[in-house]
Tab-separated table of C-alpha atoms and ligand atoms in Angstrom:
chain	number	residue	atom	x	y	z
S	1	MET	CA	112.579	55.935	127.231
S	2	ARG	CA	110.323	54.488	124.508
S	3	ALA	CA	107.052	56.269	123.832
S	4	PRO	CA	103.729	54.468	124.302
S	5	ILE	CA	102.432	52.934	121.064
S	6	PRO	CA	100.355	55.639	119.333
S	7	PRO	CA	96.741	54.826	118.429
S	8	SER	CA	97.529	54.736	114.700
S	9	SER	CA	98.646	51.395	113.283
S	10	PRO	CA	102.254	50.643	114.256
S	11	ALA	CA	104.911	50.221	111.608
S	12	PHE	CA	107.183	47.177	111.705
S	13	ALA	CA	110.941	47.371	111.376
S	14	GLY	CA	112.664	45.138	108.802
S	15	ASP	CA	113.496	42.541	111.474
S	16	GLY	CA	109.843	42.200	112.510
S	17	ARG	CA	110.134	44.298	115.706
S	18	LEU	CA	107.582	47.022	116.329
S	19	ASP	CA	109.096	50.301	115.028
S	20	THR	CA	107.342	52.830	117.246
S	21	PRO	CA	108.563	56.430	117.155
S	22	THR	CA	110.387	57.780	120.184
S	23	THR	CA	109.004	60.680	122.182
S	24	GLU	CA	111.718	62.801	120.624
S	25	GLU	CA	110.704	61.771	117.087
S	26	ILE	CA	107.049	62.571	117.818
S	27	MET	CA	108.048	65.953	119.234
S	28	ASN	CA	110.354	66.698	116.298
S	29	ASP	CA	107.606	65.907	113.769
S	30	TYR	CA	105.172	68.074	115.706
S	31	LEU	CA	107.586	71.013	115.874
S	32	ALA	CA	108.473	70.574	112.196
S	33	ASP	CA	104.786	70.800	111.207
S	34	LEU	CA	104.495	74.064	113.127
S	35	PHE	CA	107.815	75.727	112.417
S	36	SER	CA	109.989	73.973	109.818
S	37	LEU	CA	110.705	76.036	106.715
S	38	ASP	CA	112.103	73.082	104.816
S	39	GLY	CA	111.110	73.403	101.139
S	40	ARG	CA	110.275	77.103	101.480
S	41	THR	CA	112.096	79.943	99.763
S	42	ALA	CA	112.616	83.299	101.455
S	43	VAL	CA	113.689	86.702	100.176
S	44	VAL	CA	115.057	88.961	102.913
S	45	THR	CA	115.705	92.585	101.976
S	46	GLY	CA	118.385	94.134	104.140
S	47	GLY	CA	119.476	90.595	104.972
S	48	SER	CA	123.147	91.564	105.004
S	49	SER	CA	123.077	93.538	108.251
S	50	GLY	CA	121.451	93.936	111.643
S	51	ILE	CA	117.895	92.691	112.137
S	52	GLY	CA	117.615	91.458	108.530
S	53	ARG	CA	120.786	89.418	108.898
S	54	GLY	CA	119.469	87.956	112.153
S	55	ILE	CA	116.191	87.030	110.471
S	56	ALA	CA	117.825	85.654	107.292
S	57	THR	CA	120.037	83.449	109.463
S	58	ALA	CA	117.047	82.220	111.464
S	59	LEU	CA	114.939	81.405	108.384
S	60	ALA	CA	117.848	79.656	106.667
S	61	ARG	CA	118.662	77.601	109.766
S	62	ALA	CA	114.974	76.653	110.030
S	63	GLY	CA	115.272	75.178	106.515
S	64	ALA	CA	114.336	77.980	104.119
S	65	THR	CA	116.362	78.496	100.975
S	66	THR	CA	117.225	82.143	101.482
S	67	VAL	CA	118.009	85.050	99.177
S	68	ILE	CA	119.675	88.096	100.722
S	69	VAL	CA	119.038	91.434	99.035
S	70	ALA	CA	120.936	94.694	99.672
S	71	ARG	CA	123.271	97.196	97.987
S	72	GLY	CA	126.653	96.346	99.495
S	73	GLU	CA	128.230	93.343	97.800
S	74	GLU	CA	130.803	92.649	100.507
S	75	ARG	CA	128.366	92.314	103.410
S	76	ILE	CA	126.062	90.186	101.250
S	77	ALA	CA	128.941	87.872	100.300
S	78	ARG	CA	130.002	87.541	103.964
S	79	THR	CA	126.450	86.725	105.091
S	80	VAL	CA	125.880	84.190	102.306
S	81	ALA	CA	129.245	82.530	103.046
S	82	ASP	CA	128.380	82.278	106.768
S	83	LEU	CA	125.016	80.684	105.934
S	84	GLN	CA	126.546	78.250	103.469
S	85	ASP	CA	129.265	77.337	106.009
S	86	ALA	CA	126.434	76.514	108.438
S	87	GLY	CA	124.992	74.102	105.839
S	88	CYS	CA	122.210	76.420	104.662
S	89	ARG	CA	121.098	77.053	101.070
S	90	ALA	CA	121.564	80.770	100.406
S	91	ALA	CA	122.337	83.288	97.672
S	92	GLY	CA	122.797	87.028	97.473
S	93	VAL	CA	121.455	89.614	95.052
S	94	VAL	CA	122.883	93.118	94.802
S	95	GLY	CA	120.424	95.910	94.113
S	96	ASP	CA	119.059	99.237	95.281
S	97	LEU	CA	115.556	99.688	96.691
S	98	GLY	CA	116.026	103.450	96.619
S	99	SER	CA	114.143	104.002	93.354
S	100	ARG	CA	111.076	102.602	91.599
S	101	ASP	CA	113.191	101.101	88.826
S	102	GLY	CA	115.625	99.682	91.370
S	103	ILE	CA	112.792	97.996	93.277
S	104	ARG	CA	111.320	96.469	90.118
S	105	THR	CA	114.722	95.281	88.905
S	106	LEU	CA	115.507	93.731	92.295
S	107	ALA	CA	112.102	92.046	92.486
S	108	GLU	CA	112.939	90.098	89.324
S	109	ALA	CA	116.615	89.530	90.166
S	110	ALA	CA	115.732	88.033	93.567
S	111	VAL	CA	113.753	85.173	91.989
S	112	GLU	CA	116.630	84.168	89.726
S	113	PRO	CA	118.657	82.062	92.197
S	114	PHE	CA	115.837	79.815	93.518
S	115	GLY	CA	112.493	80.852	91.990
S	116	GLU	CA	109.462	82.616	93.415
S	117	PRO	CA	109.539	83.136	97.191
S	118	ASP	CA	107.104	81.764	99.772
S	119	ILE	CA	108.333	84.260	102.370
S	120	LEU	CA	109.180	87.939	101.946
S	121	VAL	CA	110.857	89.821	104.786
S	122	ASN	CA	111.098	93.581	104.277
S	123	SER	CA	113.928	94.558	106.588
S	124	ALA	CA	115.844	97.025	104.386
S	125	GLY	CA	115.370	100.439	105.887
S	126	ILE	CA	116.983	103.836	106.366
S	127	ASN	CA	116.665	106.447	109.122
S	128	ILE	CA	118.383	109.696	108.242
S	129	ARG	CA	117.133	111.744	111.256
S	130	PRO	CA	117.432	115.398	110.168
S	131	PRO	CA	115.882	117.871	112.641
S	132	PHE	CA	112.180	118.018	111.798
S	133	ALA	CA	112.214	121.597	110.466
S	134	GLU	CA	115.031	120.670	108.071
S	135	ILE	CA	113.473	117.579	106.494
S	136	THR	CA	113.501	118.067	102.723
S	137	GLU	CA	111.248	116.610	100.068
S	138	ASP	CA	114.218	114.523	98.952
S	139	ASP	CA	114.542	113.128	102.520
S	140	TRP	CA	110.842	112.282	102.416
S	141	ASP	CA	111.109	110.571	99.021
S	142	ALA	CA	114.274	108.647	99.923
S	143	THR	CA	112.829	107.362	103.205
S	144	MET	CA	109.399	106.547	101.854
S	145	THR	CA	110.844	104.711	98.843
S	146	VAL	CA	113.063	102.277	100.759
S	147	ASN	CA	110.922	101.921	103.895
S	148	ALA	CA	107.380	101.851	102.470
S	149	LEU	CA	107.258	101.732	98.661
S	150	ALA	CA	109.649	98.768	98.400
S	151	PRO	CA	107.599	96.626	100.832
S	152	PHE	CA	104.445	97.540	98.875
S	153	LEU	CA	105.824	96.790	95.405
S	154	LEU	CA	107.702	93.628	96.423
S	155	GLY	CA	104.680	92.323	98.340
S	156	GLN	CA	102.378	92.993	95.398
S	157	ARG	CA	104.838	91.357	92.980
S	158	TYR	CA	105.281	88.163	95.034
S	159	ALA	CA	101.935	87.714	96.819
S	160	THR	CA	99.975	87.007	93.641
S	161	GLY	CA	102.065	83.877	93.061
S	162	MET	CA	101.981	83.013	96.759
S	163	ALA	CA	98.174	83.131	96.688
S	164	GLU	CA	98.063	80.906	93.581
S	165	ARG	CA	100.303	78.396	95.369
S	166	GLY	CA	98.236	78.719	98.571
S	167	TYR	CA	101.082	79.713	100.899
S	168	GLY	CA	102.758	83.017	101.554
S	169	ARG	CA	104.217	85.006	104.398
S	170	LEU	CA	104.785	88.766	104.158
S	171	ILE	CA	106.771	90.001	107.141
S	172	HIS	CA	107.467	93.682	107.758
S	173	ILE	CA	109.721	95.422	110.228
S	174	SER	CA	108.211	98.616	111.580
S	175	SER	CA	109.255	100.599	114.626
S	176	GLN	CA	108.113	102.139	117.897
S	177	GLN	CA	107.696	105.277	115.780
S	178	ALA	CA	104.692	103.700	114.064
S	179	HIS	CA	102.977	103.931	117.453
S	180	ARG	CA	104.550	106.869	119.266
S	181	ALA	CA	107.088	109.674	118.840
S	182	PHE	CA	110.508	108.312	119.812
S	183	VAL	CA	114.118	109.479	119.210
S	184	SER	CA	113.449	112.048	116.427
S	185	SER	CA	110.772	110.141	114.534
S	186	GLY	CA	110.691	112.619	111.626
S	187	VAL	CA	109.815	111.167	108.241
S	188	TYR	CA	111.013	107.747	109.426
S	189	GLY	CA	108.059	107.498	111.835
S	190	ALA	CA	105.681	108.368	109.011
S	191	SER	CA	107.203	105.624	106.816
S	192	LYS	CA	106.837	103.029	109.571
S	193	GLY	CA	103.234	104.057	110.191
S	194	ALA	CA	102.687	103.441	106.480
S	195	VAL	CA	104.234	99.981	106.775
S	196	GLU	CA	101.816	98.910	109.502
S	197	SER	CA	98.841	100.205	107.517
S	198	LEU	CA	100.192	98.418	104.440
S	199	MET	CA	100.313	95.207	106.483
S	200	ARG	CA	96.623	95.557	107.331
S	201	SER	CA	95.758	96.229	103.681
S	202	GLU	CA	97.743	93.146	102.618
S	203	ALA	CA	96.098	91.024	105.304
S	204	GLU	CA	92.721	92.108	103.945
S	205	ALA	CA	93.706	91.668	100.295
S	206	TRP	CA	95.160	88.186	100.632
S	207	GLY	CA	93.007	86.823	103.459
S	208	GLY	CA	91.728	83.340	102.669
S	209	SER	CA	94.411	82.662	100.054
S	210	GLY	CA	97.013	81.226	102.428
S	211	VAL	CA	98.991	84.471	102.403
S	212	THR	CA	99.418	86.333	105.684
S	213	SER	CA	101.000	89.695	106.426
S	214	ASN	CA	102.435	90.562	109.815
S	215	THR	CA	104.877	93.011	111.335
S	216	LEU	CA	107.676	92.752	113.857
S	217	VAL	CA	108.050	95.911	115.940
S	218	PRO	CA	111.563	96.344	117.337
S	219	GLY	CA	112.547	98.528	120.257
S	220	PHE	CA	116.055	99.957	120.201
S	221	VAL	CA	118.321	97.382	118.559
S	222	LEU	CA	122.103	97.621	118.458
S	223	THR	CA	122.776	97.612	114.706
S	224	PRO	CA	124.676	99.802	112.208
S	225	LEU	CA	121.415	101.728	111.580
S	226	ASN	CA	121.804	103.644	114.818
S	227	ALA	CA	125.612	103.579	115.087
S	228	ARG	CA	125.646	107.352	115.639
S	229	LEU	CA	123.276	107.119	118.623
S	230	GLN	CA	125.393	104.307	120.045
S	231	GLU	CA	128.285	106.746	120.386
S	232	ASP	CA	126.455	108.190	123.407
S	233	PRO	CA	126.697	105.512	126.140
S	234	ALA	CA	124.413	107.461	128.487
S	235	GLN	CA	121.600	107.512	125.902
S	236	ILE	CA	122.077	103.800	125.177
S	237	ALA	CA	121.921	102.994	128.879
S	238	ALA	CA	118.817	105.171	129.304
S	239	LEU	CA	117.084	103.341	126.440
S	240	ALA	CA	117.996	99.967	127.948
S	241	GLU	CA	116.531	101.089	131.250
S	242	ARG	CA	113.222	101.928	129.560
S	243	THR	CA	112.727	98.254	128.647
S	244	MET	CA	111.202	95.705	131.014
S	245	ILE	CA	113.989	93.214	130.292
S	246	GLY	CA	116.734	95.741	131.102
S	247	ARG	CA	118.750	95.724	127.874
S	248	ASN	CA	118.595	96.932	124.289
S	249	GLY	CA	117.756	94.521	121.483
S	250	LEU	CA	120.109	92.351	119.426
S	251	PRO	CA	119.553	90.987	115.894
S	252	GLU	CA	119.229	87.433	117.224
S	253	ASP	CA	116.256	88.484	119.392
S	254	PHE	CA	114.138	88.371	116.206
S	255	ALA	CA	114.959	84.781	115.265
S	256	ALA	CA	112.140	82.915	116.997
S	257	ALA	CA	109.450	85.463	116.109
S	258	ALA	CA	110.481	85.460	112.443
S	259	VAL	CA	110.503	81.656	112.179
S	260	PHE	CA	107.109	81.561	113.905
S	261	LEU	CA	105.552	84.102	111.503
S	262	ALA	CA	107.142	82.411	108.460
S	263	GLY	CA	106.004	78.900	109.354
S	264	ALA	CA	102.831	76.935	108.713
S	265	GLY	CA	101.778	77.178	112.367
S	266	SER	CA	100.977	80.883	112.092
S	267	ALA	CA	98.384	80.420	109.304
S	268	TYR	CA	95.586	82.001	111.390
S	269	ILE	CA	97.614	85.083	112.365
S	270	THR	CA	97.455	88.004	109.966
S	271	GLY	CA	97.428	91.795	110.237
S	272	HIS	CA	99.244	91.549	113.554
S	273	SER	CA	102.033	93.712	114.962
S	274	LEU	CA	104.254	91.673	117.259
S	275	PHE	CA	106.442	93.787	119.529
S	276	VAL	CA	109.940	92.354	119.923
S	277	ASP	CA	111.168	95.157	122.145
S	278	GLY	CA	111.982	93.838	125.595
S	279	GLY	CA	108.819	95.491	126.872
S	280	LEU	CA	109.850	99.017	125.826
S	281	SER	CA	106.354	99.741	124.527
S	282	VAL	CA	104.665	98.664	127.762
S	283	HIS	CA	105.342	102.107	129.289
P	1	LIG	N1	117.985	99.083	114.828
P	1	LIG	C1	116.892	99.520	115.417
P	1	LIG	O1	116.913	99.970	116.577
P	1	LIG	C2	115.581	99.471	114.696
P	1	LIG	C3	114.439	99.837	115.413
P	1	LIG	C4	113.220	99.804	114.771
P	1	LIG	C5	113.113	99.399	113.471
P	1	LIG	N2	114.234	99.051	112.784
P	1	LIG	C6	114.038	98.635	111.387
P	1	LIG	O2	114.619	97.365	111.192
P	1	LIG	C7	115.040	97.245	109.837
P	1	LIG	C8	116.488	96.809	109.824
P	1	LIG	O3	117.264	97.796	110.457
P	1	LIG	P1	118.694	97.484	111.054
P	1	LIG	O4	118.779	98.196	112.352
P	1	LIG	O5	118.962	96.045	110.980
P	1	LIG	O6	119.587	98.327	110.015
P	1	LIG	P2	120.974	98.004	109.292
P	1	LIG	O7	121.835	97.154	110.136
P	1	LIG	O8	121.468	99.343	108.873
P	1	LIG	O9	120.528	97.176	108.012
P	1	LIG	C9	119.830	97.780	106.965
P	1	LIG	C10	119.860	96.848	105.788
P	1	LIG	O10	119.111	97.427	104.717
P	1	LIG	C11	119.924	97.455	103.546
P	1	LIG	N3	119.541	98.626	102.754
P	1	LIG	C12	119.516	99.925	103.144
P	1	LIG	N4	119.158	100.708	102.119
P	1	LIG	C13	118.955	99.899	101.053
P	1	LIG	C14	118.587	100.113	99.702
P	1	LIG	N5	118.392	101.354	99.211
P	1	LIG	N6	118.459	99.048	98.883
P	1	LIG	C15	118.677	97.794	99.338
P	1	LIG	N7	119.038	97.525	100.618
P	1	LIG	C16	119.178	98.557	101.456
P	1	LIG	C17	121.360	97.547	104.088
P	1	LIG	O11	122.355	97.098	103.182
P	1	LIG	P3	123.139	98.118	102.211
P	1	LIG	O12	123.424	99.349	103.012
P	1	LIG	O13	124.361	97.376	101.797
P	1	LIG	O14	122.207	98.362	101.080
P	1	LIG	C18	121.260	96.593	105.259
P	1	LIG	O15	121.357	95.259	104.824
P	1	LIG	C19	114.821	98.615	109.198
P	1	LIG	O16	113.615	98.585	108.469
P	1	LIG	C20	114.709	99.543	110.368
P	1	LIG	O17	113.926	100.669	110.088
P	1	LIG	C21	115.463	99.068	113.361
């Protein structure tokens, strides 16, 4: 069905017929203005596995040129190849966010393939879960460095340029543990609490410059991060039962939320924690 002629002046096709857009074309343009990432560049830490891989795939398929950052070369190569096979523009950078020098080195290396990013997703994370009384200072440092210091330093490094260009999206991944004790929170919970506070500080710092900072809060997601917990089917089933939806999360559950927060349509949303947890946190 042809759409009614819009109020703006109609264009004419080469043969003189009125070339009015179809309803589908109008809808596509509208959705593109809100959500398309065409022309944007994204850096996704931890983009080679789990939630980060799900988000990197979503951003790339929504049009963003995407750089995947992690330590393991093989998983990076596989992810980049899958994205390229799907027609996306993607590259991988190997590096380690486990030290200050590593973070700084990676921050520079990640801009080499395609230039400064418009979108930063901090998904790289570790959860080593020692019993609370046995947590060492090294455990604290290791967890805080990857989970909280890397998001801080990378965000600071990239957001200045984002603000100068008038567009930037900082997206963090926190955890239920930022809000409540849950499955041996330990130092991991403290690091995720730091991430959500960092988000608020970034939202304040960059407000008005076109740069936003938001957080996705997963529930229990079936990824390699919690492979050990997944060996206990009863615990997995119990966690699924605690959600409103009735199942645990999957990496692809983050696709729509990530594209939404990365796109132009979310310009007035900043400092927000969006729970993508099947309703787990409603209890
Ligand atoms: N799965 C869940 O239930 C859950 C729940 C709440 C929050 N989260 C959060 O979601 C994020 C993603 O977790 P996930 O479950 O998707 O985990 P995952 O599958 O284990 O992926 C973690 C990613 O981070 C990378 N990474 C880890 N340490 C790194 C380092 N030192 N330097 C660079 N990259 C590093 C890993 O690649 P390499 O190992 O090759 O470096 C991998 O790509 C994390 O921040 C996690 O805390 C997960």
